[in-house]
Short mmCIF file of C-alpha atoms (C1' of nucleotides) in Angstrom, two decimals:
data_model
loop_
_atom_site.label_atom_id
_atom_site.label_comp_id
_atom_site.label_asym_id
_atom_site.label_seq_id
_atom_site.Cartn_x
_atom_site.Cartn_y
_atom_site.Cartn_z
CA MET A 1 -5.29 78.93 -173.87
CA GLY A 2 -4.98 76.81 -170.34
CA VAL A 3 -4.06 79.44 -168.39
CA LEU A 4 -4.84 78.82 -164.67
CA ILE A 5 -4.30 80.85 -161.77
CA ARG A 6 -4.29 79.79 -158.48
CA GLY A 7 -5.69 81.62 -155.88
CA ALA A 8 -4.77 83.18 -152.39
CA ASN A 9 -7.24 80.62 -150.91
CA VAL A 10 -5.10 77.07 -151.95
CA LYS A 11 -1.93 76.69 -150.45
CA PRO A 12 1.47 77.23 -152.14
CA SER A 13 3.42 74.24 -152.93
CA PRO A 14 6.83 74.04 -151.84
CA HIS A 15 7.51 72.44 -154.97
CA ALA A 16 5.96 75.02 -157.18
CA PHE A 17 8.24 74.19 -160.34
CA LEU A 18 8.80 70.69 -159.88
CA GLY A 19 5.52 69.27 -159.87
CA GLY A 20 5.25 68.74 -163.44
CA PRO A 21 2.80 69.87 -165.79
CA ARG A 22 0.05 71.84 -164.14
CA SER A 23 -0.90 73.71 -167.22
CA GLY A 24 -2.14 76.63 -164.88
CA LEU A 25 -0.99 79.69 -163.83
CA ARG A 26 -0.11 80.65 -160.15
CA MET A 27 -1.03 84.09 -159.01
CA GLU A 28 1.24 84.01 -156.32
CA ALA A 29 3.72 84.18 -159.40
CA PRO A 30 6.54 81.97 -158.20
CA LEU A 31 9.21 83.60 -160.49
CA GLY A 32 10.21 87.06 -159.04
CA ILE A 33 12.06 87.95 -162.21
CA PHE A 34 9.70 90.30 -163.52
CA GLY A 35 9.64 92.65 -160.34
CA ASP A 36 8.15 91.41 -157.25
CA ARG A 37 5.17 93.52 -156.64
CA SER A 38 2.41 91.49 -157.29
CA GLY A 39 1.10 92.16 -154.09
CA ASP A 40 -3.02 91.62 -153.88
CA ASP A 41 -3.32 91.66 -157.49
CA THR A 42 -4.84 88.50 -157.40
CA ALA A 43 -7.30 89.37 -154.58
CA VAL A 44 -8.85 91.64 -157.00
CA LEU A 45 -9.47 89.21 -159.42
CA ASN A 46 -10.64 86.58 -157.65
CA ALA A 47 -13.86 88.67 -156.44
CA MET A 48 -14.68 89.55 -159.87
CA GLY A 49 -17.27 87.85 -162.07
CA GLU A 50 -20.33 85.56 -161.50
CA ALA A 51 -19.96 81.81 -160.04
CA ARG A 52 -21.65 79.36 -161.82
CA LEU A 53 -22.22 75.75 -161.33
CA PHE A 54 -21.42 73.14 -164.05
CA ASP A 55 -22.54 69.60 -164.38
CA ARG A 56 -20.24 66.73 -164.85
CA ASP A 57 -19.33 66.96 -169.10
CA GLN A 58 -20.82 70.49 -169.11
CA PRO A 59 -18.80 72.51 -171.11
CA LEU A 60 -17.75 76.02 -170.02
CA PHE A 61 -16.80 76.64 -173.40
CA ALA A 62 -16.00 74.82 -176.51
CA GLU A 63 -13.09 75.34 -179.16
CA GLY A 64 -14.04 77.99 -181.77
CA ASP A 65 -16.18 80.10 -179.07
CA ALA A 66 -15.26 83.67 -178.99
CA ALA A 67 -12.51 84.35 -176.19
CA ASN A 68 -14.08 87.24 -174.47
CA ALA A 69 -13.79 85.89 -170.70
CA VAL A 70 -11.62 84.28 -168.49
CA TYR A 71 -12.73 81.75 -165.73
CA ARG A 72 -11.39 80.84 -162.75
CA VAL A 73 -12.37 77.52 -161.07
CA MET A 74 -13.78 77.55 -157.71
CA ASP A 75 -14.29 74.04 -156.56
CA GLY A 76 -14.48 70.48 -158.64
CA LEU A 77 -12.57 69.81 -162.01
CA VAL A 78 -12.32 70.96 -165.53
CA ARG A 79 -10.63 69.73 -168.41
CA LEU A 80 -9.19 71.37 -171.48
CA TYR A 81 -8.69 69.56 -174.89
CA LYS A 82 -7.91 69.62 -178.22
CA LEU A 83 -9.61 67.61 -180.91
CA LEU A 84 -8.47 65.61 -184.41
CA PRO A 85 -11.06 66.06 -187.02
CA ASP A 86 -11.46 62.24 -186.68
CA GLY A 87 -12.15 62.03 -182.96
CA ARG A 88 -8.88 61.59 -181.30
CA ARG A 89 -8.21 64.01 -178.42
CA GLN A 90 -5.43 65.40 -176.41
CA ILE A 91 -5.89 66.61 -173.23
CA VAL A 92 -3.89 69.98 -172.24
CA GLY A 93 -4.27 70.37 -168.65
CA PHE A 94 -6.80 69.70 -166.02
CA LEU A 95 -7.60 72.47 -163.54
CA ARG A 96 -8.55 72.67 -159.91
CA ALA A 97 -9.69 74.69 -157.48
CA GLY A 98 -8.01 78.36 -157.54
CA ASP A 99 -6.78 77.62 -161.65
CA MET A 100 -7.83 79.98 -164.02
CA MET A 101 -7.81 79.50 -167.49
CA GLY A 102 -8.94 81.58 -170.79
CA LEU A 103 -6.25 84.62 -170.11
CA ALA A 104 -3.90 83.23 -172.92
CA ALA A 105 -6.34 82.83 -175.88
CA GLY A 106 -6.48 84.59 -179.23
CA GLU A 107 -9.84 85.80 -180.72
CA ARG A 108 -11.19 82.22 -179.92
CA PHE A 109 -10.56 79.63 -177.88
CA VAL A 110 -8.60 76.63 -179.81
CA TYR A 111 -9.60 74.04 -177.13
CA THR A 112 -13.30 73.31 -175.14
CA ALA A 113 -13.06 73.26 -171.53
CA GLU A 114 -15.89 70.75 -169.87
CA ALA A 115 -16.10 69.86 -166.17
CA VAL A 116 -15.07 66.58 -165.16
CA ILE A 117 -17.24 66.64 -161.61
CA PRO A 118 -19.55 69.63 -161.12
CA SER A 119 -17.87 72.48 -160.65
CA THR A 120 -18.37 75.70 -159.20
CA VAL A 121 -16.35 78.08 -162.06
CA ARG A 122 -16.22 82.00 -161.66
CA ARG A 123 -16.67 83.78 -164.98
CA ILE A 124 -14.90 87.09 -165.88
CA PRO A 125 -15.32 89.37 -168.61
CA ARG A 126 -12.19 90.00 -170.49
CA ALA A 127 -12.39 93.97 -170.31
CA ARG A 128 -12.32 94.09 -167.21
CA VAL A 129 -9.34 92.08 -166.91
CA THR A 130 -7.47 94.84 -169.32
CA ALA A 131 -9.15 97.37 -167.07
CA LEU A 132 -7.40 96.05 -164.08
CA MET A 133 -4.59 96.17 -165.70
CA ASP A 134 -4.75 99.54 -166.72
CA GLU A 135 -5.19 100.91 -163.30
CA ARG A 136 -2.53 97.89 -161.89
CA PRO A 137 0.34 97.78 -164.55
CA ALA A 138 2.11 95.44 -162.02
CA LEU A 139 -0.54 92.75 -162.52
CA ALA A 140 0.22 92.54 -166.18
CA ARG A 141 3.46 91.39 -164.65
CA THR A 142 1.88 89.03 -162.40
CA LEU A 143 0.29 87.50 -165.09
CA LEU A 144 3.19 86.92 -167.26
CA ALA A 145 5.33 85.29 -164.25
CA ALA A 146 2.40 83.43 -163.97
CA MET A 147 2.17 82.48 -167.64
CA THR A 148 5.98 82.01 -167.29
CA ALA A 149 5.09 78.75 -165.45
CA GLU A 150 2.51 77.42 -167.43
CA LEU A 151 5.23 77.34 -170.36
CA LEU A 152 7.31 75.86 -168.60
CA ALA A 153 4.39 72.71 -167.24
CA ALA A 154 3.61 72.63 -171.17
CA GLN A 155 7.71 72.21 -171.97
CA GLU A 156 7.54 69.48 -169.73
CA GLN A 157 4.44 67.82 -170.47
CA MET A 158 5.92 67.82 -174.49
CA LEU A 159 9.24 65.71 -173.20
CA LEU A 160 6.60 63.23 -171.17
CA LEU A 161 4.39 62.96 -174.52
CA GLY A 162 7.36 62.80 -177.09
CA ARG A 163 9.80 60.55 -174.89
CA LYS A 164 8.58 58.78 -171.94
CA THR A 165 6.98 55.38 -171.53
CA ALA A 166 3.68 54.48 -170.39
CA ARG A 167 5.00 53.61 -167.19
CA GLU A 168 6.95 57.03 -166.92
CA LYS A 169 4.18 58.66 -167.90
CA LEU A 170 2.07 57.46 -165.63
CA ALA A 171 4.54 57.84 -162.45
CA THR A 172 5.05 61.36 -163.41
CA PHE A 173 1.33 62.31 -163.66
CA LEU A 174 1.05 60.97 -159.74
CA LEU A 175 3.85 62.41 -158.67
CA ALA A 176 2.34 65.44 -160.18
CA ASN A 177 -0.69 65.60 -158.68
CA ASP A 178 0.76 64.30 -155.37
CA GLU A 179 1.47 67.89 -154.83
CA ARG A 180 -1.68 69.28 -156.01
CA ALA A 181 -4.47 67.02 -154.86
CA GLN A 182 -3.80 65.36 -151.62
CA ASP A 183 -6.61 64.85 -149.00
CA ALA A 184 -6.17 65.21 -145.53
CA ALA A 185 -4.73 61.53 -145.25
CA GLY A 186 -2.13 62.43 -147.62
CA ARG A 187 -3.78 60.33 -150.72
CA ILE A 188 -4.62 61.59 -153.99
CA ASP A 189 -7.80 62.39 -155.67
CA LEU A 190 -8.27 61.39 -159.01
CA PRO A 191 -11.66 62.32 -159.87
CA MET A 192 -11.02 61.74 -163.68
CA SER A 193 -11.72 58.79 -165.55
CA ARG A 194 -9.25 56.70 -166.99
CA THR A 195 -9.71 57.88 -170.54
CA ASP A 196 -9.30 61.08 -169.60
CA ILE A 197 -6.18 60.22 -167.78
CA ALA A 198 -5.18 58.48 -171.05
CA ASP A 199 -5.88 61.46 -173.46
CA TYR A 200 -3.71 63.40 -171.17
CA LEU A 201 -0.76 60.85 -171.02
CA GLY A 202 -1.11 60.27 -174.96
CA LEU A 203 -2.10 56.88 -174.14
CA THR A 204 -4.97 54.09 -174.39
CA THR A 205 -7.42 53.65 -171.28
CA GLU A 206 -6.16 49.84 -171.07
CA THR A 207 -2.76 50.48 -170.97
CA VAL A 208 -3.32 53.11 -168.43
CA SER A 209 -5.49 50.40 -166.25
CA ARG A 210 -2.49 48.11 -166.79
CA GLU A 211 -0.03 50.49 -165.40
CA PHE A 212 -1.82 51.22 -162.82
CA THR A 213 -2.48 47.30 -162.30
CA LYS A 214 1.43 47.00 -162.41
CA LEU A 215 2.22 49.65 -159.91
CA LYS A 216 -0.53 48.29 -157.47
CA THR A 217 1.33 44.95 -157.87
CA ALA A 218 4.50 46.33 -157.29
CA HIS A 219 3.07 47.59 -153.91
CA VAL A 220 3.97 51.17 -155.31
CA ILE A 221 0.50 52.78 -155.11
CA ARG A 222 -3.00 51.20 -153.33
CA LEU A 223 -6.16 52.31 -155.33
CA MET A 224 -8.48 53.19 -153.28
CA GLU A 225 -12.30 53.28 -153.55
CA GLY A 226 -13.67 56.66 -155.15
CA GLY A 227 -10.93 57.44 -157.26
CA LYS A 228 -8.25 57.91 -154.59
CA VAL A 229 -4.97 56.54 -154.56
CA GLU A 230 -2.15 56.14 -152.17
CA LEU A 231 1.39 56.87 -152.59
CA VAL A 232 3.22 53.95 -150.56
CA ASP A 233 6.65 54.35 -152.35
CA ARG A 234 7.30 57.35 -153.48
CA ASP A 235 10.93 56.97 -154.19
CA THR A 236 10.25 54.28 -156.94
CA LEU A 237 7.51 56.13 -158.11
CA SER A 238 10.56 59.03 -158.70
CA ASP A 239 12.68 56.50 -160.08
CA LEU A 240 10.05 55.39 -162.40
CA ALA A 241 9.34 58.71 -163.43
CA GLU A 242 12.60 59.43 -164.63
CA CYS A 243 13.07 63.00 -163.03
CA ALA A 244 10.62 65.46 -163.55
CA MET B 1 12.25 78.61 -171.72
CA GLY B 2 11.01 78.82 -175.30
CA VAL B 3 10.23 82.04 -175.60
CA LEU B 4 11.35 84.11 -178.43
CA ILE B 5 10.01 87.25 -180.07
CA ARG B 6 9.68 87.67 -183.85
CA GLY B 7 11.12 91.29 -184.84
CA ALA B 8 9.84 93.87 -187.22
CA ASN B 9 12.52 93.10 -189.43
CA VAL B 10 10.62 89.94 -190.05
CA LYS B 11 7.47 89.85 -192.31
CA PRO B 12 4.51 89.02 -190.65
CA SER B 13 2.86 85.27 -191.49
CA PRO B 14 -0.58 85.64 -192.41
CA HIS B 15 -1.12 82.87 -190.33
CA ALA B 16 0.24 83.57 -187.44
CA PHE B 17 -1.87 81.11 -185.36
CA LEU B 18 -2.21 78.31 -187.67
CA GLY B 19 1.27 77.65 -188.37
CA GLY B 20 1.29 75.14 -185.40
CA PRO B 21 4.19 75.03 -183.00
CA ARG B 22 6.66 77.91 -183.45
CA SER B 23 7.68 78.04 -179.72
CA GLY B 24 8.14 81.91 -180.21
CA LEU B 25 6.73 84.77 -179.13
CA ARG B 26 5.74 87.65 -182.00
CA MET B 27 6.78 91.50 -180.83
CA GLU B 28 4.08 92.27 -183.31
CA ALA B 29 1.47 90.78 -180.77
CA PRO B 30 -1.32 89.48 -183.10
CA LEU B 31 -3.58 89.63 -180.37
CA GLY B 32 -5.49 92.48 -179.36
CA ILE B 33 -6.78 91.23 -176.49
CA PHE B 34 -4.45 93.05 -173.45
CA GLY B 35 -4.64 96.07 -175.61
CA ASP B 36 -3.52 96.93 -179.22
CA ARG B 37 -0.85 99.53 -177.85
CA SER B 38 2.35 97.85 -178.23
CA GLY B 39 3.73 100.38 -180.66
CA ASP B 40 7.07 100.73 -180.92
CA ASP B 41 8.29 98.67 -177.76
CA THR B 42 9.77 96.02 -179.79
CA ALA B 43 12.26 97.89 -181.38
CA VAL B 44 13.49 99.42 -178.28
CA LEU B 45 14.13 95.42 -177.18
CA ASN B 46 15.81 94.85 -180.36
CA ALA B 47 18.51 97.27 -180.57
CA MET B 48 19.52 96.24 -176.87
CA GLY B 49 22.37 93.53 -175.85
CA GLU B 50 25.51 92.89 -177.62
CA ALA B 51 25.51 90.52 -180.77
CA ARG B 52 27.72 87.18 -180.86
CA LEU B 53 28.46 84.67 -183.14
CA PHE B 54 27.62 80.88 -182.11
CA ASP B 55 29.41 77.81 -183.82
CA ARG B 56 27.33 74.59 -185.27
CA ASP B 57 26.64 73.14 -181.66
CA GLN B 58 27.77 75.67 -179.37
CA PRO B 59 25.36 76.41 -176.46
CA LEU B 60 23.92 79.61 -175.98
CA PHE B 61 23.08 78.68 -172.06
CA ALA B 62 22.22 75.20 -170.89
CA GLU B 63 19.90 73.17 -168.24
CA GLY B 64 20.69 74.86 -164.63
CA ASP B 65 22.47 77.90 -165.98
CA ALA B 66 21.10 81.18 -164.00
CA ALA B 67 18.53 82.83 -166.15
CA ASN B 68 19.69 86.30 -165.79
CA ALA B 69 19.46 87.09 -169.49
CA VAL B 70 17.06 86.96 -172.66
CA TYR B 71 18.35 86.19 -176.22
CA ARG B 72 17.49 87.25 -179.95
CA VAL B 73 18.55 85.09 -182.54
CA MET B 74 19.48 87.76 -185.59
CA ASP B 75 20.70 84.84 -188.17
CA GLY B 76 20.77 81.13 -188.01
CA LEU B 77 19.00 78.74 -186.35
CA VAL B 78 18.58 77.81 -182.84
CA ARG B 79 17.03 74.35 -180.75
CA LEU B 80 15.72 74.57 -177.37
CA TYR B 81 15.85 70.95 -175.29
CA LYS B 82 15.28 68.87 -172.49
CA LEU B 83 17.05 65.88 -171.57
CA LEU B 84 15.89 62.37 -169.61
CA PRO B 85 18.85 61.02 -167.33
CA ASP B 86 19.62 58.51 -169.72
CA GLY B 87 20.03 60.76 -172.92
CA ARG B 88 16.58 61.15 -174.37
CA ARG B 89 15.94 64.49 -175.83
CA GLN B 90 12.64 66.54 -176.69
CA ILE B 91 13.38 69.61 -178.69
CA VAL B 92 11.07 71.66 -177.46
CA GLY B 93 11.34 74.25 -180.21
CA PHE B 94 13.49 75.54 -182.89
CA LEU B 95 14.39 79.48 -183.34
CA ARG B 96 15.06 81.71 -186.37
CA ALA B 97 16.29 84.77 -187.17
CA GLY B 98 14.04 87.37 -185.18
CA ASP B 99 12.69 84.88 -182.52
CA MET B 100 13.49 85.30 -178.66
CA MET B 101 14.30 82.92 -175.58
CA GLY B 102 14.63 83.22 -172.36
CA LEU B 103 11.78 85.36 -171.28
CA ALA B 104 9.96 82.67 -169.80
CA ALA B 105 12.00 81.31 -167.41
CA GLY B 106 12.29 80.87 -163.58
CA GLU B 107 15.57 81.58 -161.39
CA ARG B 108 17.45 78.74 -164.01
CA PHE B 109 16.53 77.65 -167.42
CA VAL B 110 15.31 74.33 -167.42
CA TYR B 111 16.20 73.38 -171.00
CA THR B 112 19.42 73.96 -173.22
CA ALA B 113 19.82 76.15 -176.18
CA GLU B 114 22.28 75.70 -179.16
CA ALA B 115 23.15 77.03 -182.37
CA VAL B 116 22.22 74.34 -185.03
CA ILE B 117 24.24 76.32 -187.72
CA PRO B 118 26.67 79.18 -187.06
CA SER B 119 24.10 81.78 -185.33
CA THR B 120 24.36 85.25 -184.25
CA VAL B 121 22.54 85.71 -181.21
CA ARG B 122 21.85 88.79 -178.98
CA ARG B 123 22.37 88.64 -175.48
CA ILE B 124 20.25 91.47 -173.08
CA PRO B 125 20.48 90.97 -169.61
CA ARG B 126 17.31 90.43 -167.89
CA ALA B 127 17.59 93.42 -165.73
CA ARG B 128 17.31 95.79 -168.99
CA VAL B 129 13.94 94.12 -169.66
CA THR B 130 12.98 94.53 -166.92
CA ALA B 131 14.13 98.13 -166.28
CA LEU B 132 12.65 98.88 -169.52
CA MET B 133 8.87 97.48 -168.29
CA ASP B 134 8.83 99.77 -165.69
CA GLU B 135 9.37 102.72 -167.86
CA ARG B 136 6.70 101.55 -170.27
CA PRO B 137 3.77 99.52 -169.21
CA ALA B 138 2.68 98.72 -172.15
CA LEU B 139 5.51 96.13 -172.86
CA ALA B 140 4.40 93.52 -170.26
CA ARG B 141 1.18 93.70 -172.31
CA THR B 142 3.25 92.94 -175.49
CA LEU B 143 5.12 90.45 -174.09
CA LEU B 144 1.92 88.68 -172.70
CA ALA B 145 0.20 88.64 -175.82
CA ALA B 146 3.28 87.22 -177.27
CA MET B 147 3.54 84.72 -174.53
CA THR B 148 0.10 83.82 -175.17
CA ALA B 149 1.08 82.63 -178.50
CA GLU B 150 4.01 80.50 -177.53
CA LEU B 151 1.73 78.68 -175.16
CA LEU B 152 -0.71 78.12 -177.97
CA ALA B 153 1.71 76.57 -180.00
CA ALA B 154 3.09 74.39 -177.37
CA GLN B 155 -0.78 72.91 -176.69
CA GLU B 156 -0.90 72.61 -180.05
CA GLN B 157 2.59 70.74 -180.28
CA MET B 158 0.73 68.45 -177.32
CA LEU B 159 -1.81 67.23 -179.57
CA LEU B 160 1.32 66.27 -182.28
CA LEU B 161 3.38 64.26 -179.96
CA GLY B 162 0.49 62.93 -178.12
CA ARG B 163 -2.30 61.76 -180.42
CA LYS B 164 -0.44 62.17 -184.30
CA THR B 165 0.99 59.19 -186.01
CA ALA B 166 4.33 59.29 -187.88
CA ARG B 167 3.20 60.65 -191.18
CA GLU B 168 0.89 63.61 -189.24
CA LYS B 169 3.67 64.80 -187.39
CA LEU B 170 5.57 65.17 -190.25
CA ALA B 171 3.24 66.64 -192.65
CA THR B 172 1.98 69.15 -189.47
CA PHE B 173 6.15 70.13 -189.56
CA LEU B 174 6.28 70.55 -193.09
CA LEU B 175 3.74 73.08 -193.33
CA ALA B 176 4.72 74.99 -190.14
CA ASN B 177 7.68 75.27 -191.59
CA ASP B 178 6.08 76.80 -194.99
CA GLU B 179 5.05 79.86 -192.96
CA ARG B 180 8.37 80.29 -191.74
CA ALA B 181 11.67 79.10 -193.17
CA GLN B 182 10.78 79.84 -197.21
CA ASP B 183 13.40 81.28 -199.47
CA ALA B 184 12.80 83.08 -202.32
CA ALA B 185 12.02 79.82 -204.75
CA GLY B 186 9.64 79.00 -202.44
CA ARG B 187 11.18 76.16 -201.11
CA ILE B 188 11.36 75.27 -197.28
CA ASP B 189 14.79 75.46 -195.61
CA LEU B 190 15.15 72.74 -192.67
CA PRO B 191 19.06 73.18 -191.97
CA MET B 192 18.15 70.51 -188.62
CA SER B 193 19.34 67.34 -189.13
CA ARG B 194 17.03 64.44 -189.16
CA THR B 195 17.78 63.52 -185.92
CA ASP B 196 17.09 67.10 -184.80
CA ILE B 197 13.87 67.04 -186.25
CA ALA B 198 13.14 63.43 -185.12
CA ASP B 199 13.86 64.79 -180.94
CA TYR B 200 11.20 67.53 -181.96
CA LEU B 201 8.38 64.98 -183.03
CA GLY B 202 8.92 62.53 -180.80
CA LEU B 203 10.04 59.92 -183.27
CA THR B 204 13.68 57.99 -184.38
CA THR B 205 15.98 59.30 -187.14
CA GLU B 206 14.94 56.48 -189.48
CA THR B 207 11.35 56.75 -188.98
CA VAL B 208 11.89 60.61 -189.65
CA SER B 209 13.64 59.47 -192.85
CA ARG B 210 11.25 56.30 -194.04
CA GLU B 211 8.50 59.52 -194.19
CA PHE B 212 10.55 62.09 -195.75
CA THR B 213 10.92 59.26 -198.20
CA LYS B 214 7.35 57.86 -198.69
CA LEU B 215 5.89 61.43 -199.17
CA LYS B 216 8.94 61.93 -201.93
CA THR B 217 7.86 58.95 -203.82
CA ALA B 218 4.19 60.16 -203.63
CA HIS B 219 5.39 63.39 -205.38
CA VAL B 220 3.80 65.25 -202.39
CA ILE B 221 7.29 67.18 -201.67
CA ARG B 222 11.10 67.12 -203.49
CA LEU B 223 13.85 66.85 -201.23
CA MET B 224 16.67 69.54 -202.80
CA GLU B 225 19.95 69.76 -202.22
CA GLY B 226 21.01 71.90 -198.90
CA GLY B 227 18.56 70.63 -196.58
CA LYS B 228 16.20 72.21 -198.85
CA VAL B 229 12.51 70.49 -199.37
CA GLU B 230 9.90 72.00 -202.03
CA LEU B 231 6.27 71.24 -201.36
CA VAL B 232 4.82 70.15 -204.30
CA ASP B 233 1.27 69.00 -202.79
CA ARG B 234 0.00 71.17 -200.16
CA ASP B 235 -3.33 69.97 -200.29
CA THR B 236 -2.25 66.50 -199.82
CA LEU B 237 0.14 67.57 -197.23
CA SER B 238 -2.90 69.31 -195.28
CA ASP B 239 -5.10 66.15 -195.41
CA LEU B 240 -1.81 63.94 -194.02
CA ALA B 241 -1.62 66.71 -191.23
CA GLU B 242 -5.11 66.04 -189.58
CA CYS B 243 -5.81 70.02 -189.78
CA ALA B 244 -3.23 72.13 -187.66
"C1'" DC C 1 -33.22 41.51 -154.48
"C1'" DT C 2 -32.72 42.02 -159.66
"C1'" DT C 3 -31.64 44.37 -163.43
"C1'" DA C 4 -29.20 47.43 -165.95
"C1'" DC C 5 -25.36 50.55 -167.20
"C1'" DG C 6 -20.87 52.96 -167.77
"C1'" DG C 7 -16.28 52.64 -166.45
"C1'" DA C 8 -12.67 49.44 -165.29
"C1'" DT C 9 -9.79 45.44 -165.78
"C1'" DT C 10 -7.99 41.78 -168.23
"C1'" DG C 11 -6.39 38.50 -171.79
"C1'" DC C 12 -5.57 38.09 -176.69
"C1'" DT C 13 -3.63 39.51 -181.02
"C1'" DC C 14 -2.07 42.99 -184.21
"C1'" DT C 15 0.55 46.86 -185.81
"C1'" DG C 16 3.45 51.34 -185.87
"C1'" DC C 17 7.35 52.32 -184.75
"C1'" DA C 18 12.07 51.52 -182.70
"C1'" DT C 19 15.57 48.86 -182.72
"C1'" DC C 20 19.78 46.99 -185.06
"C1'" DA C 21 22.30 46.34 -188.89
"C1'" DA C 22 24.38 47.70 -193.12
"C1'" DG C 23 25.37 50.44 -196.67
"C1'" DG C 24 25.37 54.80 -199.55
"C1'" DC C 25 26.83 59.59 -199.84
"C1'" DC C 26 29.12 63.43 -199.38
"C1'" DG C 27 32.51 67.19 -197.41
"C1'" DC C 28 36.98 67.27 -195.51
"C1'" DC C 29 41.32 67.00 -194.45
"C1'" DG C 30 45.91 64.92 -195.40
"C1'" DC D 1 43.01 62.35 -204.79
"C1'" DG D 2 42.05 58.38 -201.39
"C1'" DG D 3 40.32 57.45 -196.73
"C1'" DC D 4 37.61 59.13 -192.94
"C1'" DG D 5 33.53 60.39 -190.53
"C1'" DG D 6 29.01 62.09 -189.85
"C1'" DC D 7 24.75 62.03 -191.59
"C1'" DC D 8 21.02 59.61 -194.42
"C1'" DT D 9 18.76 56.01 -196.28
"C1'" DT D 10 17.09 51.13 -196.46
"C1'" DG D 11 16.18 46.62 -194.88
"C1'" DA D 12 15.36 43.53 -191.36
"C1'" DT D 13 13.45 42.07 -186.85
"C1'" DG D 14 11.50 43.06 -182.16
"C1'" DC D 15 8.45 44.93 -178.88
"C1'" DA D 16 5.68 48.35 -176.54
"C1'" DG D 17 1.67 50.05 -176.75
"C1'" DA D 18 -3.03 50.02 -179.45
"C1'" DG D 19 -7.14 47.87 -181.00
"C1'" DC D 20 -10.87 44.39 -179.80
"C1'" DA D 21 -13.61 41.91 -177.09
"C1'" DA D 22 -15.22 39.40 -173.06
"C1'" DT D 23 -15.88 39.86 -168.18
"C1'" DC D 24 -16.30 42.55 -163.71
"C1'" DC D 25 -17.83 45.90 -160.45
"C1'" DG D 26 -19.99 49.75 -158.13
"C1'" DT D 27 -23.85 52.22 -158.65
"C1'" DA D 28 -28.38 53.56 -159.71
"C1'" DA D 29 -32.92 52.35 -161.01
"C1'" DG D 30 -36.98 49.02 -160.67
#
DNA sequence: CTTACGGATTGCTCTGCATCAAGGCCGCCG
DNA sequence: CGGCGGCCTTGATGCAGAGCAATCCGTAAG
């Protein structure tokens, strides 16, 4: 499953829960509801496993593969998606540096993970995570809290997919990424293609492109080279997003 | 959060993972990946808390309420939903007897829970769940596995909401309920209104009604009184659902 | 510099589902 | 038993977004 965990090297977001769908677990465990003893559990996991570089569009694993490891993105961007038999695709999450996936899975993965851009990913055998949970019962709780965040994000995305208009979807997407993918200049880095964004938001490439253009024309955003986006008018964007 | 847990009194489904969106956790922990020591943890939780009867449309809790308890449905049907400011509604899950909710929540609930029909619900203070986890570390693992199932179901629902047609959505919905809501005669019990189904599938009441009619006319299903549905041709329904 | 290629943009048309608008059915209450 | 109100169904119409196709643009290769 699309479980990702943000590591200690990534600065915690002040709005962990308001950022919309992240499809990821945060190791900081922002929810204290299961007891606040997470401590350094995250650090232990972070150092485990072997890192490997994946090329553009190279799969980390595919739907149907045995789920015998969890993965942690050290650098780059990974997409998780499900396919219908006729090829329609739904991206259920994007993972950035520090995010983890594969924790929430059954015997086999029910979705595919691919590098969107060249990405470094650490692979940790599931057995080691299990063993670590035996040593430190608190880890299970940390993961529980993390999975909770994942679930909340998934439900937020259900609201988006089921009830929001194209414009609202894109506005929500931009604001969600505002929290997670800002560079030094405050711009958002969106290395994924329009098609990827479309498949994440339940739209087509053309519609995504048109809505980008409209936001640009309205001076709400500015499209920079390199796939970067500057949010000029966050308030308007917020209104367009209809909460979330 | 839409975390529900099916108790030991409900017969395990042979297709726990194929039934599509359930928005619920199963205490049987069908995934052995976190270690298979769940044992009787579920039974302990089942007996806890006080049961209470909720009338039709009566809220168990609302969006924004402090999330200081988890709830277990003993009998009836509960809907979980999120609202947009202008009133658009997305139902993120239906809970039946044995299902549990509220485990995956932050400080406050981010959705509302209401009884669809008169329902008996047990309320368990969160502190007791936490205490129980201290006693039995294995419980955290059981919940972890359960939450995993919830997450997989949520992602399946994302695929449905983002990429399936109205017909496919309804077919998927019927097959998912086939696993969970059969009565003695093999019919599906759907006590929720057309509006509820529409808000769950990201459609309108009218579209749901029209698709029901089409399936009926094609002799794929039969609509019985009392909101019951008989699946006459599961194969055709399966084709229409496009997997899931 | 020229060509080629893959993604992005834009225009035009089409359509699935939403929206608006009647009825129809049924259970409830006076 | 009759009227009322809620839900469901069905029909007519509209529209947001899909589908199709033609550039455009930026990058890489020659």
